[in-house]
CSV table of C-alpha atoms in Angstrom, one decimal:
chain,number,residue,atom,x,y,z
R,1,UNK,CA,-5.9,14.4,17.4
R,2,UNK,CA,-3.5,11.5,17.0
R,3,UNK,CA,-1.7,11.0,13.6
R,4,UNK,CA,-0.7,7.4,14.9
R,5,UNK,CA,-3.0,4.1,15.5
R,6,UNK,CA,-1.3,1.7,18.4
R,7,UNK,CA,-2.7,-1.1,20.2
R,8,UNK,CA,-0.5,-3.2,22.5
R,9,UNK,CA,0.0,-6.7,22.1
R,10,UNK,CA,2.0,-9.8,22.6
R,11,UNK,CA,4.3,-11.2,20.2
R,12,UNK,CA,3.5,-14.4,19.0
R,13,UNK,CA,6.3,-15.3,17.1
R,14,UNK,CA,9.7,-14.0,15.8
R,15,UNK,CA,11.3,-15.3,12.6
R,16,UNK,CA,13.9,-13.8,10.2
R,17,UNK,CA,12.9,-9.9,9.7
R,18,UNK,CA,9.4,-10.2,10.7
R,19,UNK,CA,7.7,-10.3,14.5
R,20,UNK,CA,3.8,-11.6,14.8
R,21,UNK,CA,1.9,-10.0,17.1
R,22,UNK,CA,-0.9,-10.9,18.8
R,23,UNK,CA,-3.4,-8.2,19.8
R,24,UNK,CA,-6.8,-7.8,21.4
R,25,UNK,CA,-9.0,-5.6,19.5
R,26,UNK,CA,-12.2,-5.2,21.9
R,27,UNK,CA,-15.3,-3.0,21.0
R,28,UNK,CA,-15.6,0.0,23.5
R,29,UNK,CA,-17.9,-1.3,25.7
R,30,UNK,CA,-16.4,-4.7,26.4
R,31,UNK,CA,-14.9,-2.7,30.0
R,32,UNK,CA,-18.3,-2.3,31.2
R,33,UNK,CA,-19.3,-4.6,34.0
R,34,UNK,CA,-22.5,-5.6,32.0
R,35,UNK,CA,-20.5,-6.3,28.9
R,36,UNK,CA,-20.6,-10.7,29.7
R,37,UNK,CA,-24.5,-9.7,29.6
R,38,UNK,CA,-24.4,-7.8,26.6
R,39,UNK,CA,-24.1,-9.5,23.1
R,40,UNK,CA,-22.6,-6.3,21.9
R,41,UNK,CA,-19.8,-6.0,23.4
R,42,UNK,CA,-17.2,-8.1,21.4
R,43,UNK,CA,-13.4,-8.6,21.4
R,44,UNK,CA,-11.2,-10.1,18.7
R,45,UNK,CA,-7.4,-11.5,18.4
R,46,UNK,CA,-5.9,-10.7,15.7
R,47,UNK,CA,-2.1,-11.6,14.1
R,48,UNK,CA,-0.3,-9.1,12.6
R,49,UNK,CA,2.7,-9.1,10.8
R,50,UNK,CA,5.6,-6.3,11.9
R,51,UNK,CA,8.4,-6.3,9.2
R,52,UNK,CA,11.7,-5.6,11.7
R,53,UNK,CA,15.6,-5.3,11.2
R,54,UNK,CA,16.4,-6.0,14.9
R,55,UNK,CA,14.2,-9.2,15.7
R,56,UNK,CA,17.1,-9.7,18.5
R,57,UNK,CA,15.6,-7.2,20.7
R,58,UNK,CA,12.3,-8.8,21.1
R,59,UNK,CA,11.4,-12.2,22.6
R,60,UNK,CA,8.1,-14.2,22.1
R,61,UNK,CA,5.7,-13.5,25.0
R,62,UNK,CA,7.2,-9.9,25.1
R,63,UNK,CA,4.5,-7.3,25.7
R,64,UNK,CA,4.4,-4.9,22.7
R,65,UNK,CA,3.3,-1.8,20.9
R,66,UNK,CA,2.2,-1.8,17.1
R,67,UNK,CA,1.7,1.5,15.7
R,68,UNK,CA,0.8,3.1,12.2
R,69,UNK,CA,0.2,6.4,10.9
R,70,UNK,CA,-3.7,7.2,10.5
R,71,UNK,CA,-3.4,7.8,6.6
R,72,UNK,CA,-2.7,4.0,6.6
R,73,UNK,CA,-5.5,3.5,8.2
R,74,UNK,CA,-7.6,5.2,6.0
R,75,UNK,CA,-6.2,3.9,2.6
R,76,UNK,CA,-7.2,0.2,4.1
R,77,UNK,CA,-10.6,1.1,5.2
R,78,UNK,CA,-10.8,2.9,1.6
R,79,UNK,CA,-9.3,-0.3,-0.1
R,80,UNK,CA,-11.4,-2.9,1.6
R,81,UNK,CA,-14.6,-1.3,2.1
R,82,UNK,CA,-15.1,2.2,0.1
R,83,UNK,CA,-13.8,1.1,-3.5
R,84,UNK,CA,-16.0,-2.1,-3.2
R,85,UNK,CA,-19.0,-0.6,-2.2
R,86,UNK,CA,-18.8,1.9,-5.1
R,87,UNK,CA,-17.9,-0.3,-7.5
R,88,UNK,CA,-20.9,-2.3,-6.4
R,89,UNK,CA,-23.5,0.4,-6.0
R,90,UNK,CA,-22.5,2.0,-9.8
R,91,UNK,CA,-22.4,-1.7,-10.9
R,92,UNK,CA,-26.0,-2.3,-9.5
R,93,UNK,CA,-27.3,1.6,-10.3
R,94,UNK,CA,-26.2,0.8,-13.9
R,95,UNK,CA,-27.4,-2.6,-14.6
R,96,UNK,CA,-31.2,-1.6,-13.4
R,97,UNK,CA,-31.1,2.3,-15.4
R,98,UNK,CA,-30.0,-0.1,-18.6
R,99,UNK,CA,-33.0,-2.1,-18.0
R,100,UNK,CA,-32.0,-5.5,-16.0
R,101,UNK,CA,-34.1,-7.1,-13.4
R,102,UNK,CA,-32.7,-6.4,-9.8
R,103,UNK,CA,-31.5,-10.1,-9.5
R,104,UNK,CA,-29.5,-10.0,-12.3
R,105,UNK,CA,-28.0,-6.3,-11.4
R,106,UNK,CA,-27.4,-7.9,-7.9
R,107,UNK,CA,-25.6,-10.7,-9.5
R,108,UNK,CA,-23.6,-8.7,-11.6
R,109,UNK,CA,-23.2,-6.0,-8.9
R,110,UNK,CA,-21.5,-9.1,-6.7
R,111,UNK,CA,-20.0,-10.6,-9.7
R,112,UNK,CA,-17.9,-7.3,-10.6
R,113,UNK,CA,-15.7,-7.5,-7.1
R,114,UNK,CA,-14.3,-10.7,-7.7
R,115,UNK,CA,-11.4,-9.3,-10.1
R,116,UNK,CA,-11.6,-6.2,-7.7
R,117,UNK,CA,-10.8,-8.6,-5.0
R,118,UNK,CA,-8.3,-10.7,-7.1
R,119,UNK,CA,-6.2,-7.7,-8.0
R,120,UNK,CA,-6.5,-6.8,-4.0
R,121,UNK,CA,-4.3,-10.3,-3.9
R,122,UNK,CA,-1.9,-10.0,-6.4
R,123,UNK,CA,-0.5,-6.9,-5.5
R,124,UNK,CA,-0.2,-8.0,-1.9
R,125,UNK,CA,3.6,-7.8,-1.9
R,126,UNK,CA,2.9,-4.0,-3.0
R,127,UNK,CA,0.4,-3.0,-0.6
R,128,UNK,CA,2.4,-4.7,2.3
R,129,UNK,CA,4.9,-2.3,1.3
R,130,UNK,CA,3.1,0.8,1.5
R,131,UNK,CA,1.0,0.2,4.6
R,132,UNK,CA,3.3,-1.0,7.3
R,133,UNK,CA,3.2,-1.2,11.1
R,134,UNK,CA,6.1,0.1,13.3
R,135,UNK,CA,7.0,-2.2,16.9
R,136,UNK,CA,8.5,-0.5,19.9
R,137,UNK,CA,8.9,-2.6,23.7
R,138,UNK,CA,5.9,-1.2,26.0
């Protein structure tokens, strides 16, 4: 098994210390000759930012590779969707055992991510940190 994620892209832009890069991300069946057919097979763009010391290496329109390590992966899939959906499922579980109506628990339930999210935003700068991409040439 892999301990790396890497797509290929194309980079976007290059400005001081950082490279954009665009990439593709396509479900798995958007290769199938049925897929224009098929309204489940889906692919996005998406920007990315690469911090990088040597931006003189790369040129916009370059064909890239963006890579991370796995465990980054999973500490943004456990940021953005695991925490939240605990944090709402106690909130809701809680709220209706003490009694509430399931509206109001449902409001509440929505109502308690919003500083979950905020805090998500503040500490940005920190998180961009710790999960970070690596670019090589393809």
């Amino acid at each position: 098994m892999s301990s790396s994620i890497s797509h290929s892209g194309i980079i976007d832009s290059i400005s001081q210390g950082m490279v954009k890069v665009r990439i593709v991300q396509s479900s798995a069946c958007s290769a199938c000759k049925v897929a224009t057919y098929c309204s489940s097979a889906e692919s996005k763009e998406k920007l990315i930012d690469v911090k990088c010391d040597d931006t003189s290496r790369f040129k916009v329109g370059q064909t890239v590779c963006v890579s991370t390590d796995t465990s980054n992966g999973t500490k943004a899939v456990i940021l953005a969707f695991a925490i939240p959906s605990a944090l709402l499922m106690a909130t809701i579980a809680g709220c209706v055992y003490s009694g509430l109506s399931e509206a109001i628990s449902a409001l509440i339930g929505i109502a308690i991510l919003v500083p979950y999210y905020l805090a998500i935003y503040f500490l940005n700068d920190t998180l961009t940190k710790e999960l970070t991409f690596t670019i090589r040439p393809e």
